[in-house]
Amino acid sequence: MAALVVRPSGPLEGTVTVSGAKNSVLKLLAATVLAPGRYHLHNVPEIADVAWMGDLLVAMGMTTSRPAPGQLVVDSPAELLPEAPYELVEKMRASIVVLGPLLARFGRARVSLPGGDDFGSRPIDMHLDALRSLGASIELVHGFVEARAERLRGARLGLDFPSVGATENAMMAAVLAEGTTVIDNAAREPEIVDLAAFLNRMGAVVRGAGSSTIEIDGVHELHPVEHTLIPDRIEAATYLAAVGIAGGEITIAGARPDHMDLLVHKLGQMGMRISPCPEGLWAMAPRRLSAVDVSTLPYPGLATDYMPLLVAMLAVADGVAIVTENIFSGRFRYVDELVRMGADVRTDGHHAIVRGRQWLSGAPVRAHDIRAGAAVVLAGLRAQGETTVSEAHHIDRGYERFVEKLRGLGADVDRV
Ligand code: UD1
Protein backbone atom coordinates (compact mmCIF):
# COMPACT_ATOMS: atom_id res chain seq x y z
CA MET A 1 0.00 0.00 0.00
CA ALA A 2 1.33 3.44 -0.90
CA ALA A 3 2.68 5.80 1.75
CA LEU A 4 4.08 9.30 1.53
CA VAL A 5 7.28 10.26 3.32
CA VAL A 6 7.66 13.93 4.21
CA ARG A 7 10.60 15.87 5.65
CA PRO A 8 10.82 19.58 6.43
CA SER A 9 12.20 21.41 3.45
CA GLY A 10 12.30 25.11 4.24
CA PRO A 11 10.31 27.78 2.39
CA LEU A 12 8.37 26.77 -0.73
CA GLU A 13 8.65 28.62 -4.01
CA GLY A 14 7.45 28.35 -7.57
CA THR A 15 4.17 27.81 -9.41
CA VAL A 16 1.68 25.00 -8.98
CA THR A 17 -1.25 24.48 -11.34
CA VAL A 18 -4.58 23.57 -9.86
CA SER A 19 -6.71 20.81 -11.48
CA GLY A 20 -10.45 20.75 -12.21
CA ALA A 21 -12.81 20.50 -9.25
CA LYS A 22 -13.43 16.97 -7.96
CA ASN A 23 -16.71 17.98 -6.38
CA SER A 24 -17.87 19.39 -9.68
CA VAL A 25 -16.84 16.65 -12.10
CA LEU A 26 -18.48 13.87 -10.06
CA LYS A 27 -21.84 15.64 -10.31
CA LEU A 28 -21.42 16.51 -14.01
CA LEU A 29 -20.69 12.86 -14.71
CA ALA A 30 -23.94 11.96 -12.94
CA ALA A 31 -25.70 14.50 -15.17
CA THR A 32 -24.58 12.61 -18.29
CA VAL A 33 -27.28 10.02 -17.61
CA LEU A 34 -29.86 12.72 -18.41
CA ALA A 35 -29.45 12.59 -22.20
CA PRO A 36 -27.96 10.10 -24.65
CA GLY A 37 -24.98 11.05 -26.81
CA ARG A 38 -21.34 12.03 -26.48
CA TYR A 39 -20.07 14.44 -23.79
CA HIS A 40 -16.65 16.10 -23.82
CA LEU A 41 -15.32 17.32 -20.48
CA HIS A 42 -12.15 19.37 -20.14
CA ASN A 43 -9.92 20.06 -17.12
CA VAL A 44 -10.91 16.70 -15.58
CA PRO A 45 -8.46 15.62 -12.84
CA GLU A 46 -6.91 12.15 -12.95
CA ILE A 47 -7.93 11.04 -9.49
CA ALA A 48 -9.39 7.84 -8.10
CA ASP A 49 -12.86 9.33 -7.49
CA VAL A 50 -13.22 10.21 -11.17
CA ALA A 51 -12.14 6.68 -12.13
CA TRP A 52 -14.73 5.21 -9.72
CA MET A 53 -17.47 7.45 -11.04
CA GLY A 54 -16.42 6.24 -14.50
CA ASP A 55 -16.77 2.65 -13.26
CA LEU A 56 -20.30 3.44 -12.11
CA LEU A 57 -21.21 4.93 -15.51
CA VAL A 58 -19.76 1.85 -17.21
CA ALA A 59 -21.73 -0.44 -14.87
CA MET A 60 -24.88 1.37 -16.02
CA GLY A 61 -23.99 0.84 -19.70
CA MET A 62 -22.01 3.94 -20.70
CA THR A 63 -18.49 4.09 -22.07
CA THR A 64 -15.78 6.54 -21.04
CA SER A 65 -12.38 7.40 -22.51
CA ARG A 66 -9.49 9.76 -21.87
CA PRO A 67 -8.38 10.94 -25.35
CA ALA A 68 -5.83 13.41 -23.91
CA PRO A 69 -4.67 14.58 -20.50
CA GLY A 70 -7.44 16.48 -18.74
CA GLN A 71 -10.09 15.32 -21.19
CA LEU A 72 -12.85 12.85 -20.57
CA VAL A 73 -15.35 11.64 -23.15
CA VAL A 74 -18.55 9.93 -22.04
CA ASP A 75 -20.86 8.07 -24.41
CA SER A 76 -24.31 7.70 -22.96
CA PRO A 77 -26.48 5.18 -24.88
CA ALA A 78 -30.25 5.37 -25.31
CA GLU A 79 -30.81 2.61 -22.76
CA LEU A 80 -29.09 2.33 -19.41
CA LEU A 81 -29.38 0.06 -16.41
CA PRO A 82 -30.62 2.60 -13.83
CA GLU A 83 -28.80 1.01 -10.91
CA ALA A 84 -25.86 1.90 -8.68
CA PRO A 85 -24.40 -1.11 -6.85
CA TYR A 86 -23.29 -1.15 -3.20
CA GLU A 87 -19.58 -1.68 -4.00
CA LEU A 88 -19.38 1.63 -5.85
CA VAL A 89 -21.67 3.79 -3.68
CA GLU A 90 -19.98 2.52 -0.53
CA LYS A 91 -16.57 3.52 -1.94
CA MET A 92 -17.72 6.96 -2.97
CA ARG A 93 -20.75 8.57 -1.35
CA ALA A 94 -20.99 11.30 -3.99
CA SER A 95 -22.35 8.64 -6.37
CA ILE A 96 -25.73 8.95 -4.62
CA VAL A 97 -26.34 11.91 -6.94
CA VAL A 98 -27.13 9.55 -9.82
CA LEU A 99 -30.47 8.89 -8.13
CA GLY A 100 -32.20 12.11 -9.26
CA PRO A 101 -31.09 12.08 -12.91
CA LEU A 102 -31.76 8.32 -13.35
CA LEU A 103 -35.24 8.73 -11.95
CA ALA A 104 -35.94 11.77 -14.10
CA ARG A 105 -34.87 10.06 -17.32
CA PHE A 106 -35.98 6.44 -16.81
CA GLY A 107 -38.81 6.78 -14.30
CA ARG A 108 -37.06 4.35 -11.98
CA ALA A 109 -33.76 4.03 -10.19
CA ARG A 110 -32.19 1.58 -7.77
CA VAL A 111 -29.25 3.02 -5.87
CA SER A 112 -27.48 1.49 -2.89
CA LEU A 113 -27.76 3.33 0.39
CA PRO A 114 -24.33 4.65 1.30
CA GLY A 115 -22.95 3.61 4.69
CA GLY A 116 -21.34 5.86 7.31
CA ASP A 117 -17.78 7.03 6.89
CA ASP A 118 -14.94 8.78 8.65
CA PHE A 119 -16.99 11.98 8.91
CA GLY A 120 -19.61 10.17 11.03
CA SER A 121 -23.21 9.63 10.06
CA ARG A 122 -24.14 10.96 6.61
CA PRO A 123 -27.88 10.67 6.07
CA ILE A 124 -29.63 11.17 2.70
CA ASP A 125 -33.10 11.95 4.04
CA MET A 126 -33.14 15.40 2.40
CA HIS A 127 -32.28 13.88 -0.99
CA LEU A 128 -35.19 11.47 -0.66
CA ASP A 129 -37.64 14.09 0.67
CA ALA A 130 -36.82 16.34 -2.28
CA LEU A 131 -37.51 13.55 -4.78
CA ARG A 132 -40.72 12.60 -2.95
CA SER A 133 -41.87 16.22 -3.21
CA LEU A 134 -41.35 15.93 -6.97
CA GLY A 135 -43.75 12.98 -6.97
CA ALA A 136 -41.41 9.99 -6.64
CA SER A 137 -42.40 6.96 -4.63
CA ILE A 138 -39.42 5.73 -2.68
CA GLU A 139 -38.84 2.52 -0.80
CA LEU A 140 -35.81 1.30 1.09
CA VAL A 141 -35.37 -2.38 0.25
CA HIS A 142 -32.43 -4.63 1.22
CA GLY A 143 -30.04 -1.69 1.52
CA PHE A 144 -31.16 -0.03 -1.70
CA VAL A 145 -33.20 3.06 -2.46
CA GLU A 146 -35.83 2.08 -5.02
CA ALA A 147 -37.44 5.12 -6.58
CA ARG A 148 -40.21 5.29 -9.17
CA ALA A 149 -42.19 8.03 -10.90
CA GLU A 150 -44.09 8.06 -14.16
CA ARG A 151 -42.95 11.64 -14.75
CA LEU A 152 -41.72 13.89 -11.97
CA ARG A 153 -43.77 17.04 -11.30
CA GLY A 154 -42.25 20.40 -10.43
CA ALA A 155 -42.85 21.54 -6.85
CA ARG A 156 -41.63 23.98 -4.23
CA LEU A 157 -38.96 22.32 -2.05
CA GLY A 158 -37.55 23.73 1.15
CA LEU A 159 -34.35 22.09 2.31
CA ASP A 160 -33.87 21.98 6.11
CA PHE A 161 -30.17 22.64 5.52
CA PRO A 162 -28.39 23.81 2.34
CA SER A 163 -27.09 20.32 1.57
CA VAL A 164 -24.86 20.22 -1.50
CA GLY A 165 -25.82 16.67 -2.46
CA ALA A 166 -29.56 17.15 -1.91
CA THR A 167 -29.54 20.37 -3.95
CA GLU A 168 -27.75 18.56 -6.79
CA ASN A 169 -30.04 15.55 -6.73
CA ALA A 170 -33.11 17.82 -6.74
CA MET A 171 -31.72 19.95 -9.59
CA MET A 172 -30.94 16.94 -11.77
CA ALA A 173 -34.37 15.46 -11.12
CA ALA A 174 -36.23 18.72 -11.73
CA VAL A 175 -34.68 19.53 -15.12
CA LEU A 176 -36.83 16.84 -16.79
CA ALA A 177 -39.90 17.26 -14.54
CA GLU A 178 -43.29 18.59 -15.65
CA GLY A 179 -43.52 22.26 -14.68
CA THR A 180 -41.48 24.49 -12.43
CA THR A 181 -39.49 23.53 -9.34
CA VAL A 182 -38.29 26.00 -6.74
CA ILE A 183 -35.56 24.89 -4.32
CA ASP A 184 -35.50 27.09 -1.22
CA ASN A 185 -32.47 27.14 1.08
CA ALA A 186 -30.44 25.65 -1.75
CA ALA A 187 -26.68 25.14 -1.42
CA ARG A 188 -24.71 28.01 -3.01
CA GLU A 189 -21.33 26.36 -3.62
CA PRO A 190 -19.43 27.20 -6.85
CA GLU A 191 -19.86 23.52 -7.83
CA ILE A 192 -23.64 24.04 -7.83
CA VAL A 193 -23.16 26.98 -10.20
CA ASP A 194 -20.98 24.79 -12.44
CA LEU A 195 -23.63 22.06 -12.48
CA ALA A 196 -26.32 24.61 -13.39
CA ALA A 197 -24.13 25.93 -16.23
CA PHE A 198 -23.66 22.37 -17.50
CA LEU A 199 -27.39 21.59 -17.30
CA ASN A 200 -28.33 24.86 -19.01
CA ARG A 201 -25.88 24.10 -21.80
CA MET A 202 -27.66 20.74 -22.15
CA GLY A 203 -30.92 22.63 -22.74
CA ALA A 204 -32.22 22.83 -19.17
CA VAL A 205 -33.70 25.99 -17.72
CA VAL A 206 -32.09 26.60 -14.32
CA ARG A 207 -32.11 30.07 -12.76
CA GLY A 208 -30.63 31.40 -9.54
CA ALA A 209 -27.81 28.87 -8.98
CA GLY A 210 -25.35 30.43 -6.54
CA SER A 211 -28.21 31.98 -4.57
CA SER A 212 -30.43 30.35 -1.94
CA THR A 213 -33.36 30.00 -4.33
CA ILE A 214 -32.98 27.95 -7.48
CA GLU A 215 -35.82 27.83 -10.02
CA ILE A 216 -36.01 25.15 -12.68
CA ASP A 217 -38.47 24.95 -15.56
CA GLY A 218 -38.68 21.30 -16.61
CA VAL A 219 -38.06 20.43 -20.27
CA HIS A 220 -38.88 17.28 -22.27
CA GLU A 221 -35.38 16.43 -23.36
CA LEU A 222 -31.78 17.45 -23.04
CA HIS A 223 -28.73 17.01 -25.26
CA PRO A 224 -25.06 16.18 -24.64
CA VAL A 225 -22.48 18.99 -24.42
CA GLU A 226 -18.86 20.01 -24.12
CA HIS A 227 -17.84 21.68 -20.87
CA THR A 228 -14.72 22.89 -19.04
CA LEU A 229 -14.70 22.33 -15.29
CA ILE A 230 -14.09 25.05 -12.72
CA PRO A 231 -10.81 24.74 -10.79
CA ASP A 232 -10.70 22.85 -7.51
CA ARG A 233 -10.85 25.42 -4.71
CA ILE A 234 -10.01 22.82 -2.07
CA GLU A 235 -6.89 21.79 -3.96
CA ALA A 236 -5.91 25.46 -4.29
CA ALA A 237 -6.50 25.85 -0.54
CA THR A 238 -4.20 22.88 0.07
CA TYR A 239 -1.27 24.66 -1.60
CA LEU A 240 -2.11 27.86 0.32
CA ALA A 241 -1.94 25.80 3.51
CA ALA A 242 1.38 24.28 2.37
CA VAL A 243 3.00 27.68 2.02
CA GLY A 244 1.38 28.84 5.26
CA ILE A 245 2.99 25.93 7.10
CA ALA A 246 6.37 25.76 5.36
CA GLY A 247 6.73 29.48 4.59
CA GLY A 248 7.75 30.89 1.21
CA GLU A 249 6.08 32.47 -1.79
CA ILE A 250 4.11 30.61 -4.49
CA THR A 251 1.74 31.15 -7.39
CA ILE A 252 -1.30 28.92 -7.76
CA ALA A 253 -2.06 28.94 -11.46
CA GLY A 254 -5.68 28.44 -12.47
CA ALA A 255 -7.15 29.19 -9.02
CA ARG A 256 -10.32 31.29 -8.85
CA PRO A 257 -9.90 33.82 -6.02
CA ASP A 258 -13.59 34.71 -6.25
CA HIS A 259 -14.45 31.15 -5.10
CA MET A 260 -12.22 31.49 -2.03
CA ASP A 261 -12.98 34.94 -0.61
CA LEU A 262 -13.48 34.02 3.02
CA LEU A 263 -10.53 31.63 3.15
CA VAL A 264 -8.24 34.27 1.67
CA HIS A 265 -9.52 36.74 4.28
CA LYS A 266 -8.93 34.24 7.13
CA LEU A 267 -5.44 33.39 5.98
CA GLY A 268 -4.75 37.13 5.75
CA GLN A 269 -5.73 37.42 9.43
CA MET A 270 -3.24 34.64 10.16
CA GLY A 271 -0.48 36.72 8.57
CA MET A 272 -0.36 35.40 5.00
CA ARG A 273 -0.27 37.77 2.05
CA ILE A 274 -2.51 36.54 -0.75
CA SER A 275 -3.72 38.36 -3.82
CA PRO A 276 -5.20 37.64 -7.22
CA CYS A 277 -2.64 37.63 -10.05
CA PRO A 278 -2.93 37.06 -13.82
CA GLU A 279 -2.21 33.32 -13.40
CA GLY A 280 -4.62 32.86 -10.49
CA LEU A 281 -3.49 33.45 -6.94
CA TRP A 282 -0.22 34.65 -5.45
CA ALA A 283 0.55 33.74 -1.83
CA MET A 284 3.32 34.47 0.62
CA ALA A 285 3.89 33.54 4.26
CA PRO A 286 6.49 36.05 5.46
CA ARG A 287 6.61 34.75 9.06
CA ARG A 288 5.16 32.16 11.41
CA LEU A 289 1.35 32.31 11.25
CA SER A 290 -0.79 33.71 14.07
CA ALA A 291 -3.68 31.70 15.48
CA VAL A 292 -7.26 32.77 14.66
CA ASP A 293 -10.57 31.07 15.45
CA VAL A 294 -12.23 29.31 12.54
CA SER A 295 -15.69 27.91 12.02
CA THR A 296 -17.02 25.95 9.04
CA LEU A 297 -20.31 26.82 7.37
CA PRO A 298 -22.05 26.19 4.05
CA TYR A 299 -20.73 28.36 1.21
CA PRO A 300 -19.90 31.25 1.23
CA GLY A 301 -18.71 30.25 4.73
CA LEU A 302 -15.46 28.38 5.27
CA ALA A 303 -15.80 24.94 3.67
CA THR A 304 -15.71 21.87 5.87
CA ASP A 305 -13.11 20.49 3.44
CA TYR A 306 -10.74 23.33 4.40
CA MET A 307 -10.92 22.44 8.07
CA PRO A 308 -8.23 19.72 8.32
CA LEU A 309 -5.89 22.01 6.37
CA LEU A 310 -6.62 24.89 8.76
CA VAL A 311 -6.09 22.68 11.81
CA ALA A 312 -2.67 21.63 10.44
CA MET A 313 -1.80 25.33 9.95
CA LEU A 314 -2.99 26.25 13.44
CA ALA A 315 -1.01 23.35 14.95
CA VAL A 316 2.17 25.25 14.08
CA ALA A 317 0.84 28.81 14.42
CA ASP A 318 1.58 31.21 17.25
CA GLY A 319 -1.25 31.20 19.81
CA VAL A 320 -4.44 29.33 20.65
CA ALA A 321 -7.39 28.86 18.29
CA ILE A 322 -10.89 27.50 18.68
CA VAL A 323 -12.03 25.52 15.66
CA THR A 324 -15.73 24.76 15.20
CA GLU A 325 -16.98 22.17 12.72
CA ASN A 326 -20.63 22.83 11.91
CA ILE A 327 -21.17 20.46 8.96
CA PHE A 328 -19.99 16.97 9.99
CA SER A 329 -19.92 16.19 13.70
CA GLY A 330 -17.51 13.28 13.29
CA ARG A 331 -14.93 15.14 11.28
CA PHE A 332 -12.27 15.49 14.00
CA ARG A 333 -11.19 11.85 14.07
CA TYR A 334 -7.98 12.47 12.15
CA VAL A 335 -6.83 14.93 14.82
CA ASP A 336 -5.28 12.00 16.71
CA GLU A 337 -2.79 11.67 13.85
CA LEU A 338 -1.67 15.28 14.33
CA VAL A 339 -1.42 14.63 18.07
CA ARG A 340 0.91 11.70 17.28
CA MET A 341 3.07 14.32 15.57
CA GLY A 342 3.20 16.40 18.75
CA ALA A 343 0.34 18.79 17.93
CA ASP A 344 -1.54 20.15 20.94
CA VAL A 345 -5.17 19.70 19.86
CA ARG A 346 -8.09 18.83 22.11
CA THR A 347 -11.50 18.08 20.72
CA ASP A 348 -14.85 18.26 22.43
CA GLY A 349 -17.90 17.53 20.29
CA HIS A 350 -17.73 19.78 17.28
CA HIS A 351 -15.05 22.05 18.75
CA ALA A 352 -11.28 21.72 18.83
CA ILE A 353 -8.80 23.82 20.74
CA VAL A 354 -5.48 24.08 18.97
CA ARG A 355 -2.43 25.42 20.82
CA GLY A 356 0.21 26.14 18.23
CA ARG A 357 3.69 24.68 18.55
CA GLN A 358 6.82 26.00 16.90
CA TRP A 359 7.60 22.56 15.48
CA LEU A 360 5.91 19.18 15.27
CA SER A 361 7.73 15.90 15.40
CA GLY A 362 7.81 13.46 12.48
CA ALA A 363 5.96 10.21 13.13
CA PRO A 364 4.24 7.35 11.31
CA VAL A 365 0.63 8.48 10.76
CA ARG A 366 -2.34 7.48 8.66
CA ALA A 367 -4.43 9.31 6.03
CA HIS A 368 -8.03 9.02 7.29
CA ASP A 369 -9.69 10.61 4.27
CA ILE A 370 -8.79 12.85 1.35
CA ARG A 371 -8.38 16.18 3.14
CA ALA A 372 -7.18 14.80 6.47
CA GLY A 373 -4.55 12.85 4.52
CA ALA A 374 -3.37 16.00 2.76
CA ALA A 375 -3.36 17.85 6.09
CA VAL A 376 -0.99 15.40 7.81
CA VAL A 377 1.35 15.52 4.81
CA LEU A 378 1.45 19.31 5.12
CA ALA A 379 2.01 19.07 8.87
CA GLY A 380 5.05 16.92 8.01
CA LEU A 381 6.57 19.97 6.29
CA ARG A 382 7.02 21.45 9.76
CA ALA A 383 7.81 18.32 11.73
CA GLN A 384 11.37 17.54 12.75
CA GLY A 385 12.53 14.26 11.28
CA GLU A 386 10.48 12.12 8.97
CA THR A 387 6.70 11.72 8.75
CA THR A 388 5.36 8.63 7.01
CA VAL A 389 1.72 8.92 5.95
CA SER A 390 0.28 5.49 5.26
CA GLU A 391 -2.97 4.72 3.38
CA ALA A 392 -2.06 7.35 0.80
CA HIS A 393 -4.75 5.93 -1.49
CA HIS A 394 -7.18 8.22 0.36
CA ILE A 395 -5.18 11.22 -0.86
CA ASP A 396 -5.20 9.83 -4.42
CA ARG A 397 -9.00 10.00 -4.36
CA GLY A 398 -8.93 13.77 -4.60
CA TYR A 399 -5.46 15.01 -5.52
CA GLU A 400 -3.90 14.76 -8.94
CA ARG A 401 -0.11 14.28 -8.80
CA PHE A 402 0.03 15.52 -5.22
CA VAL A 403 3.64 14.47 -4.61
CA GLU A 404 4.86 15.90 -7.92
CA LYS A 405 3.07 19.20 -7.35
CA LEU A 406 4.48 19.58 -3.83
CA ARG A 407 7.96 18.61 -5.01
CA GLY A 408 7.64 21.23 -7.77
CA LEU A 409 7.37 23.83 -4.98
CA GLY A 410 10.47 22.47 -3.29
CA ALA A 411 8.81 20.27 -0.67
CA ASP A 412 10.67 17.13 0.38
CA VAL A 413 7.97 14.51 -0.22
CA ASP A 414 8.28 11.00 -1.68
CA ARG A 415 5.92 8.21 -2.46
CA VAL A 416 7.01 4.78 -1.32
C1 UD1 B 1 -20.32 18.20 1.86
C2 UD1 B 1 -19.98 19.66 1.92
C3 UD1 B 1 -19.27 20.00 0.66
C4 UD1 B 1 -18.05 19.09 0.53
C5 UD1 B 1 -18.46 17.63 0.58
C6 UD1 B 1 -17.29 16.67 0.57
C7 UD1 B 1 -21.25 21.48 2.96
C8 UD1 B 1 -22.55 22.15 3.14
N1 UD1 B 1 -21.20 20.44 2.12
O1 UD1 B 1 -21.19 17.97 0.77
O2 UD1 B 1 -18.88 21.35 0.66
O3 UD1 B 1 -17.38 19.35 -0.63
O4 UD1 B 1 -19.18 17.40 1.77
O5 UD1 B 1 -16.57 16.73 1.72
O6 UD1 B 1 -20.26 21.91 3.52
N2 UD1 B 1 -27.46 16.08 5.63
C9 UD1 B 1 -28.57 15.49 6.17
N3 UD1 B 1 -29.43 14.85 5.33
C10 UD1 B 1 -29.24 14.78 3.99
C11 UD1 B 1 -28.09 15.39 3.45
C12 UD1 B 1 -27.22 16.03 4.30
O7 UD1 B 1 -28.79 15.53 7.37
O8 UD1 B 1 -30.06 14.20 3.28
C13 UD1 B 1 -26.52 16.80 6.51
C14 UD1 B 1 -25.15 16.14 6.54
O9 UD1 B 1 -25.07 15.11 7.49
C15 UD1 B 1 -24.28 17.32 6.88
C16 UD1 B 1 -24.95 18.48 6.16
O10 UD1 B 1 -26.30 18.08 5.98
O11 UD1 B 1 -24.31 17.57 8.26
C17 UD1 B 1 -24.32 18.87 4.83
O12 UD1 B 1 -24.29 17.77 3.99
P1 UD1 B 1 -24.17 17.87 2.41
O13 UD1 B 1 -23.91 19.26 1.98
O14 UD1 B 1 -25.28 17.15 1.81
O15 UD1 B 1 -22.89 16.99 2.19
P2 UD1 B 1 -22.20 16.73 0.85
O16 UD1 B 1 -23.08 16.89 -0.31
O17 UD1 B 1 -21.45 15.47 1.05
mmCIF file of C-alpha atoms and ligand atoms in Angstrom, residues 22-23 27 93-94 96-97 117 119-129 160-168 187 189 191 233-234 296-299 302-305 325-329 331 370-371, ligand 1:
data_model
loop_
_atom_site.group_PDB
_atom_site.id
_atom_site.type_symbol
_atom_site.label_atom_id
_atom_site.label_comp_id
_atom_site.label_asym_id
_atom_site.label_seq_id
_atom_site.Cartn_x
_atom_site.Cartn_y
_atom_site.Cartn_z
ATOM 1 C CA LYS A 22 -13.427 16.974 -7.964
ATOM 2 C CA ASN A 23 -16.710 17.976 -6.376
ATOM 3 C CA LYS A 27 -21.836 15.636 -10.315
ATOM 4 C CA ARG A 93 -20.747 8.569 -1.348
ATOM 5 C CA ALA A 94 -20.990 11.298 -3.991
ATOM 6 C CA ILE A 96 -25.734 8.947 -4.619
ATOM 7 C CA VAL A 97 -26.339 11.914 -6.941
ATOM 8 C CA ASP A 117 -17.782 7.027 6.885
ATOM 9 C CA PHE A 119 -16.994 11.984 8.912
ATOM 10 C CA GLY A 120 -19.606 10.167 11.027
ATOM 11 C CA SER A 121 -23.213 9.629 10.057
ATOM 12 C CA ARG A 122 -24.136 10.956 6.612
ATOM 13 C CA PRO A 123 -27.879 10.669 6.066
ATOM 14 C CA ILE A 124 -29.626 11.169 2.705
ATOM 15 C CA ASP A 125 -33.098 11.950 4.041
ATOM 16 C CA MET A 126 -33.142 15.395 2.399
ATOM 17 C CA HIS A 127 -32.278 13.883 -0.991
ATOM 18 C CA LEU A 128 -35.190 11.468 -0.659
ATOM 19 C CA ASP A 129 -37.643 14.090 0.674
ATOM 20 C CA ASP A 160 -33.869 21.976 6.106
ATOM 21 C CA PHE A 161 -30.173 22.644 5.521
ATOM 22 C CA PRO A 162 -28.390 23.811 2.344
ATOM 23 C CA SER A 163 -27.094 20.324 1.574
ATOM 24 C CA VAL A 164 -24.858 20.223 -1.497
ATOM 25 C CA GLY A 165 -25.816 16.669 -2.461
ATOM 26 C CA ALA A 166 -29.562 17.152 -1.908
ATOM 27 C CA THR A 167 -29.539 20.371 -3.950
ATOM 28 C CA GLU A 168 -27.749 18.565 -6.794
ATOM 29 C CA ALA A 187 -26.680 25.142 -1.418
ATOM 30 C CA GLU A 189 -21.329 26.357 -3.617
ATOM 31 C CA GLU A 191 -19.856 23.522 -7.829
ATOM 32 C CA ARG A 233 -10.853 25.424 -4.711
ATOM 33 C CA ILE A 234 -10.015 22.815 -2.073
ATOM 34 C CA THR A 296 -17.021 25.953 9.043
ATOM 35 C CA LEU A 297 -20.306 26.824 7.367
ATOM 36 C CA PRO A 298 -22.052 26.195 4.054
ATOM 37 C CA TYR A 299 -20.727 28.361 1.210
ATOM 38 C CA LEU A 302 -15.456 28.380 5.271
ATOM 39 C CA ALA A 303 -15.798 24.945 3.666
ATOM 40 C CA THR A 304 -15.706 21.867 5.874
ATOM 41 C CA ASP A 305 -13.111 20.490 3.440
ATOM 42 C CA GLU A 325 -16.982 22.172 12.718
ATOM 43 C CA ASN A 326 -20.635 22.827 11.907
ATOM 44 C CA ILE A 327 -21.168 20.462 8.960
ATOM 45 C CA PHE A 328 -19.989 16.974 9.991
ATOM 46 C CA SER A 329 -19.922 16.188 13.696
ATOM 47 C CA ARG A 331 -14.932 15.140 11.284
ATOM 48 C CA ILE A 370 -8.793 12.852 1.346
ATOM 49 C CA ARG A 371 -8.378 16.176 3.142
HETATM 50 C C1 UD1 B 1 -20.323 18.195 1.857
HETATM 51 C C2 UD1 B 1 -19.975 19.659 1.917
HETATM 52 C C3 UD1 B 1 -19.274 20.004 0.656
HETATM 53 C C4 UD1 B 1 -18.053 19.089 0.531
HETATM 54 C C5 UD1 B 1 -18.464 17.630 0.581
HETATM 55 C C6 UD1 B 1 -17.292 16.671 0.574
HETATM 56 C C7 UD1 B 1 -21.247 21.483 2.960
HETATM 57 C C8 UD1 B 1 -22.555 22.151 3.138
HETATM 58 N N1 UD1 B 1 -21.199 20.440 2.120
HETATM 59 O O1 UD1 B 1 -21.190 17.965 0.769
HETATM 60 O O2 UD1 B 1 -18.878 21.351 0.656
HETATM 61 O O3 UD1 B 1 -17.384 19.349 -0.629
HETATM 62 O O4 UD1 B 1 -19.178 17.402 1.770
HETATM 63 O O5 UD1 B 1 -16.572 16.734 1.722
HETATM 64 O O6 UD1 B 1 -20.264 21.909 3.524
HETATM 65 N N2 UD1 B 1 -27.456 16.080 5.631
HETATM 66 C C9 UD1 B 1 -28.574 15.487 6.173
HETATM 67 N N3 UD1 B 1 -29.435 14.848 5.327
HETATM 68 C C10 UD1 B 1 -29.236 14.784 3.990
HETATM 69 C C11 UD1 B 1 -28.087 15.388 3.448
HETATM 70 C C12 UD1 B 1 -27.217 16.033 4.299
HETATM 71 O O7 UD1 B 1 -28.793 15.530 7.372
HETATM 72 O O8 UD1 B 1 -30.062 14.200 3.285
HETATM 73 C C13 UD1 B 1 -26.520 16.800 6.506
HETATM 74 C C14 UD1 B 1 -25.151 16.141 6.538
HETATM 75 O O9 UD1 B 1 -25.066 15.113 7.491
HETATM 76 C C15 UD1 B 1 -24.277 17.320 6.875
HETATM 77 C C16 UD1 B 1 -24.955 18.476 6.158
HETATM 78 O O10 UD1 B 1 -26.296 18.080 5.975
HETATM 79 O O11 UD1 B 1 -24.311 17.569 8.260
HETATM 80 C C17 UD1 B 1 -24.322 18.867 4.829
HETATM 81 O O12 UD1 B 1 -24.294 17.771 3.993
HETATM 82 P P1 UD1 B 1 -24.173 17.874 2.408
HETATM 83 O O13 UD1 B 1 -23.909 19.261 1.977
HETATM 84 O O14 UD1 B 1 -25.277 17.151 1.811
HETATM 85 O O15 UD1 B 1 -22.894 16.994 2.190
HETATM 86 P P2 UD1 B 1 -22.201 16.735 0.852
HETATM 87 O O16 UD1 B 1 -23.081 16.891 -0.312
HETATM 88 O O17 UD1 B 1 -21.453 15.468 1.051
#
